[in-house]
Coordinates of C-alpha atoms and ligand atoms in Angstrom, one line a residue:
M256 CA 19.4 23.9 6.1
T257 CA 17.3 24.4 2.9
M258 CA 14.2 22.5 2.6
A259 CA 13.3 21.0 -0.7
P260 CA 10.2 22.5 -2.0
R261 CA 6.8 20.3 -1.5
A262 CA 5.8 18.6 -4.6
P263 CA 2.4 19.6 -5.9
V264 CA -0.9 17.9 -4.7
V265 CA -3.5 17.9 -7.6
H266 CA -6.9 17.4 -6.2
L267 CA -9.6 16.3 -8.6
V268 CA -13.3 15.8 -7.7
S269 CA -13.9 13.0 -10.1
V270 CA -11.7 10.9 -12.3
D271 CA -11.5 7.6 -13.8
S272 CA -8.4 6.5 -12.1
T273 CA -5.7 8.7 -10.2
Q274 CA -3.1 6.2 -11.6
R275 CA -3.8 7.3 -15.2
V276 CA -3.6 11.0 -14.1
A277 CA -0.3 10.3 -12.4
F278 CA 1.3 8.8 -15.5
A279 CA -0.3 11.7 -17.7
L280 CA 1.3 14.3 -15.3
A281 CA 4.7 12.3 -15.2
A282 CA 4.8 12.5 -19.1
Q283 CA 4.4 16.2 -18.8
G284 CA 7.4 16.4 -16.4
T285 CA 5.5 16.9 -13.1
P286 CA 8.0 17.0 -10.1
D287 CA 8.9 13.7 -8.4
G288 CA 6.5 13.4 -5.4
T289 CA 3.5 14.9 -7.2
V290 CA 0.3 13.6 -5.4
V291 CA -3.0 13.2 -7.3
I292 CA -6.1 12.8 -5.2
A293 CA -9.7 12.4 -6.0
D294 CA -12.9 12.3 -4.1
V295 CA -14.2 9.6 -6.3
Q296 CA -13.0 7.3 -9.1
D297 CA -15.3 5.6 -11.6
A298 CA -12.6 3.1 -12.9
G299 CA -10.4 2.8 -9.9
R300 CA -7.7 0.0 -10.2
G301 CA -6.8 -2.7 -7.8
R302 CA -4.2 -5.3 -7.9
R303 CA -4.5 -8.4 -10.3
G304 CA -6.8 -6.4 -12.7
R305 CA -9.4 -6.0 -10.1
T306 CA -11.4 -2.7 -9.7
W307 CA -11.4 -0.6 -6.6
M308 CA -14.7 0.9 -5.5
A309 CA -15.4 3.7 -3.2
E310 CA -18.2 5.9 -2.4
P311 CA -17.5 9.6 -3.0
G312 CA -15.5 11.3 -0.3
E313 CA -15.3 8.1 1.9
S314 CA -11.7 7.1 1.1
L315 CA -8.4 8.5 0.6
L316 CA -7.6 7.8 -3.1
A317 CA -4.2 8.9 -3.9
S318 CA -1.3 8.2 -6.5
I319 CA 2.2 9.4 -6.0
V320 CA 4.5 10.0 -8.9
C321 CA 7.9 8.5 -8.3
R322 CA 11.0 8.5 -10.1
P323 CA 12.7 6.0 -7.8
R324 CA 16.5 6.2 -7.3
L325 CA 16.3 2.4 -7.3
S326 CA 16.9 -0.2 -10.1
P327 CA 13.9 -1.7 -11.6
A328 CA 14.6 -4.9 -9.8
A329 CA 14.1 -3.1 -6.4
W330 CA 10.8 -1.6 -7.2
P331 CA 8.9 -4.3 -5.5
L332 CA 10.6 -3.1 -2.3
L333 CA 8.9 0.2 -2.8
S334 CA 5.7 -1.4 -2.5
L335 CA 6.6 -3.0 0.9
A336 CA 7.9 0.5 2.1
T337 CA 4.6 1.9 1.1
A338 CA 2.8 -0.7 3.2
V339 CA 4.9 0.4 6.2
A340 CA 4.2 4.1 5.6
V341 CA 0.4 3.4 5.2
A342 CA 0.6 1.3 8.5
E343 CA 2.2 4.0 10.4
T344 CA 0.0 6.6 9.1
L345 CA -3.0 4.5 10.3
A346 CA -1.2 3.9 13.7
E347 CA -1.2 7.7 14.1
L348 CA -4.9 7.7 13.6
G349 CA -5.4 5.1 16.6
V350 CA -5.9 2.2 14.3
S351 CA -3.8 -1.1 15.2
P352 CA -2.5 -2.0 11.7
R353 CA -0.8 -5.1 10.4
V354 CA 0.7 -5.6 6.8
K355 CA -0.3 -8.6 4.7
W356 CA 2.2 -9.8 2.2
P357 CA 3.0 -8.2 -0.2
N358 CA 1.2 -4.8 0.6
D359 CA -2.1 -4.9 2.1
V360 CA -2.9 -3.2 5.2
L361 CA -5.3 -4.9 7.7
A362 CA -6.9 -4.1 11.1
R363 CA -8.4 -7.1 12.9
E364 CA -7.5 -9.2 9.8
R365 CA -9.9 -6.9 7.7
K366 CA -8.6 -4.9 4.9
I367 CA -8.3 -1.3 5.6
A368 CA -6.0 -0.1 2.8
G369 CA -4.7 -1.3 -0.6
I370 CA -1.7 -0.5 -2.7
L371 CA -1.0 -0.8 -6.3
L372 CA 2.4 0.0 -8.0
E373 CA 2.4 0.5 -11.6
S374 CA 5.4 1.4 -13.7
R375 CA 6.4 2.8 -17.1
I376 CA 9.6 3.0 -18.7
E377 CA 9.3 5.7 -21.5
S378 CA 12.0 8.5 -21.6
E379 CA 12.6 7.7 -17.9
P380 CA 11.2 5.4 -15.4
V381 CA 8.2 6.3 -13.4
V382 CA 6.3 4.4 -10.8
A383 CA 2.8 5.6 -9.8
V384 CA 2.2 4.4 -6.3
G385 CA -1.5 4.1 -5.7
I386 CA -2.9 4.0 -2.4
G387 CA -6.5 3.5 -1.3
I388 CA -7.3 4.0 2.5
N389 CA -10.8 3.3 3.9
V390 CA -11.5 6.4 6.0
H391 CA -15.1 7.2 6.6
Q392 CA -17.1 4.1 5.9
R393 CA -19.5 3.0 8.4
A394 CA -20.5 0.0 6.6
F395 CA -19.4 -2.1 3.6
P396 CA -21.6 -3.8 0.7
P397 CA -22.7 -7.2 1.6
D398 CA -20.2 -8.8 -0.9
L399 CA -17.3 -7.4 1.2
G400 CA -18.9 -8.7 4.4
D401 CA -16.6 -8.6 7.3
R402 CA -13.4 -8.6 5.1
A403 CA -13.2 -4.7 5.0
T404 CA -13.0 -2.1 7.7
S405 CA -12.2 1.7 7.9
V406 CA -10.6 4.2 10.2
W407 CA -14.1 5.1 11.4
R408 CA -14.9 1.6 12.2
E409 CA -11.7 0.9 14.0
T410 CA -11.7 4.2 16.1
G411 CA -15.3 5.5 16.2
R412 CA -14.0 8.6 14.5
A413 CA -12.0 9.8 11.5
P414 CA -10.5 13.0 10.4
A415 CA -11.0 14.6 7.1
V416 CA -9.2 13.0 4.1
P417 CA -6.7 15.9 3.8
V418 CA -5.5 15.3 7.3
V419 CA -4.9 11.6 6.5
L420 CA -3.1 12.6 3.3
E421 CA -0.7 15.1 5.2
S422 CA 0.4 12.2 7.4
L423 CA 0.7 9.7 4.7
V424 CA 2.8 12.1 2.6
V425 CA 5.2 12.5 5.5
C426 CA 5.4 8.7 6.3
F427 CA 5.7 7.8 2.6
G428 CA 8.5 10.5 2.0
A429 CA 10.5 9.1 5.0
W430 CA 10.3 5.4 4.3
R431 CA 10.9 6.1 0.6
A432 CA 14.1 8.0 1.6
R433 CA 15.3 5.2 3.9
L434 CA 14.8 2.6 1.3
E435 CA 16.7 4.6 -1.4
G436 CA 19.4 5.8 1.1
E437 CA 19.8 2.9 3.4
G438 CA 18.6 -0.1 1.2
F439 CA 16.0 -2.6 2.2
T440 CA 17.2 -3.6 5.8
P441 CA 15.3 -0.9 7.8
V442 CA 12.1 -1.4 5.8
R443 CA 12.3 -5.1 6.2
E444 CA 12.7 -4.8 10.0
R445 CA 9.7 -2.6 10.2
W446 CA 7.6 -4.7 7.9
R447 CA 8.4 -7.8 9.9
A448 CA 7.4 -6.0 13.0
L449 CA 4.2 -5.1 11.5
S450 CA 3.3 -8.2 9.7
A451 CA 0.2 -10.2 10.1
T452 CA 1.6 -12.8 7.6
L453 CA 4.7 -14.0 9.2
G454 CA 4.0 -17.1 11.4
A455 CA 0.5 -17.6 9.7
H456 CA -0.4 -20.6 7.9
V457 CA -0.7 -19.3 4.4
S458 CA -2.0 -20.5 1.1
V459 CA -0.6 -18.9 -2.0
D460 CA -0.8 -20.0 -5.7
G461 CA -0.6 -23.8 -4.8
T462 CA 1.8 -23.5 -1.8
N463 CA 0.3 -24.2 1.7
G464 CA 2.5 -23.7 4.6
V465 CA 3.8 -21.5 7.5
A466 CA 5.1 -17.9 6.4
R467 CA 8.5 -17.8 8.0
D468 CA 10.2 -14.8 6.7
L469 CA 10.7 -12.0 4.2
D470 CA 13.7 -12.6 2.1
D471 CA 16.2 -9.7 1.4
D472 CA 14.6 -9.2 -2.1
G473 CA 11.0 -8.9 -0.6
A474 CA 10.0 -12.6 -1.5
L475 CA 7.9 -14.4 1.1
L476 CA 9.5 -17.5 2.5
V477 CA 6.9 -20.3 3.1
E478 CA 7.7 -23.6 4.7
D479 CA 5.7 -26.5 3.6
A480 CA 6.3 -30.4 3.6
G481 CA 8.9 -30.0 1.0
G482 CA 10.9 -27.3 2.6
L483 CA 11.2 -23.5 2.3
K484 CA 9.7 -22.1 -1.0
R485 CA 10.3 -18.6 -2.2
I486 CA 7.0 -16.9 -3.2
V487 CA 7.8 -13.8 -5.4
A488 CA 4.2 -12.9 -6.3
G489 CA 0.7 -14.0 -5.7
E490 CA -2.4 -13.6 -3.6
V491 CA -2.0 -14.9 0.0
E492 CA -4.8 -16.3 2.1
H493 CA -4.1 -16.3 5.8
A494 CA -5.4 -19.3 7.9
A495 CA -4.9 -19.7 11.6
R496 CA -1.8 -18.5 13.2
R497 CA 0.5 -21.4 14.4
Ligands
BTN792 C1 -5.5 -3.3 -4.2 O1 -6.0 -4.0 -5.0 O2 -5.5 -3.8 -3.0 C2 -4.9 -2.1 -4.6 C3 -5.9 -0.9 -4.6 C4 -5.4 0.4 -4.9 C5 -6.4 1.5 -5.2 C6 -5.8 3.0 -5.2 S1 -7.1 4.1 -5.1 C7 -5.9 5.3 -5.7 C8 -5.2 4.6 -6.6 N1 -5.8 4.8 -8.1 C9 -6.4 3.6 -8.5 O3 -6.9 3.6 -9.6 N2 -5.8 2.7 -7.8 C10 -5.3 3.2 -6.6

């Protein structure tokens, strides 16, 4: 069997955002799967226009260049597959991860990793899969309070960031390949098994109810007094489990 050559890993000491660099490299024709990592970002991007802050060397900050073999309508599923891959990477490090819809990764209900998919359709469609994993943080700023955690805080130890990256690249490649080759069913099953959201009372963009399932297009199904609602985007707050 011939193995596909490994895509390049571009390591930057300091950058504005690895997402920007991923798109710039994609425009220059970098191979699918190219990984951009940085020790620190000064304009790290989070979901919903937020910034993503991390002290130098404390986190894994990576963007993976993807030219998905999926229709654009299926790209949100890649973000759910990424959450599964990040959760499995963390499990290998001794963390007990859960996924929060759509694609946060939690440990003990605290955020340990965030995922941001951004896309561009120019001469060809490109998705930059941005992943931030809290690895070495021993404490977080007061404004994050007890809403964040890290590999170190969960396990009392943490490997070097490149070790975490190695595992992440393997897990991401495997789940991306399953999504592209087998469709959403295996990702959906794994996401359900890892979910902190299903069964929880949630509040999302004016809907309050119990999260019942993940639909076959990645939407969250929330049951409120009026019946089952499909949530396709939004910021979920978890309340008590029912
Ligand atoms: C979130 O808001 O939860 C998503 C955060 C994603 C942060 C990562 S860090 C590496 C990559 N580069 C960025 O600018 N953002 C993503």
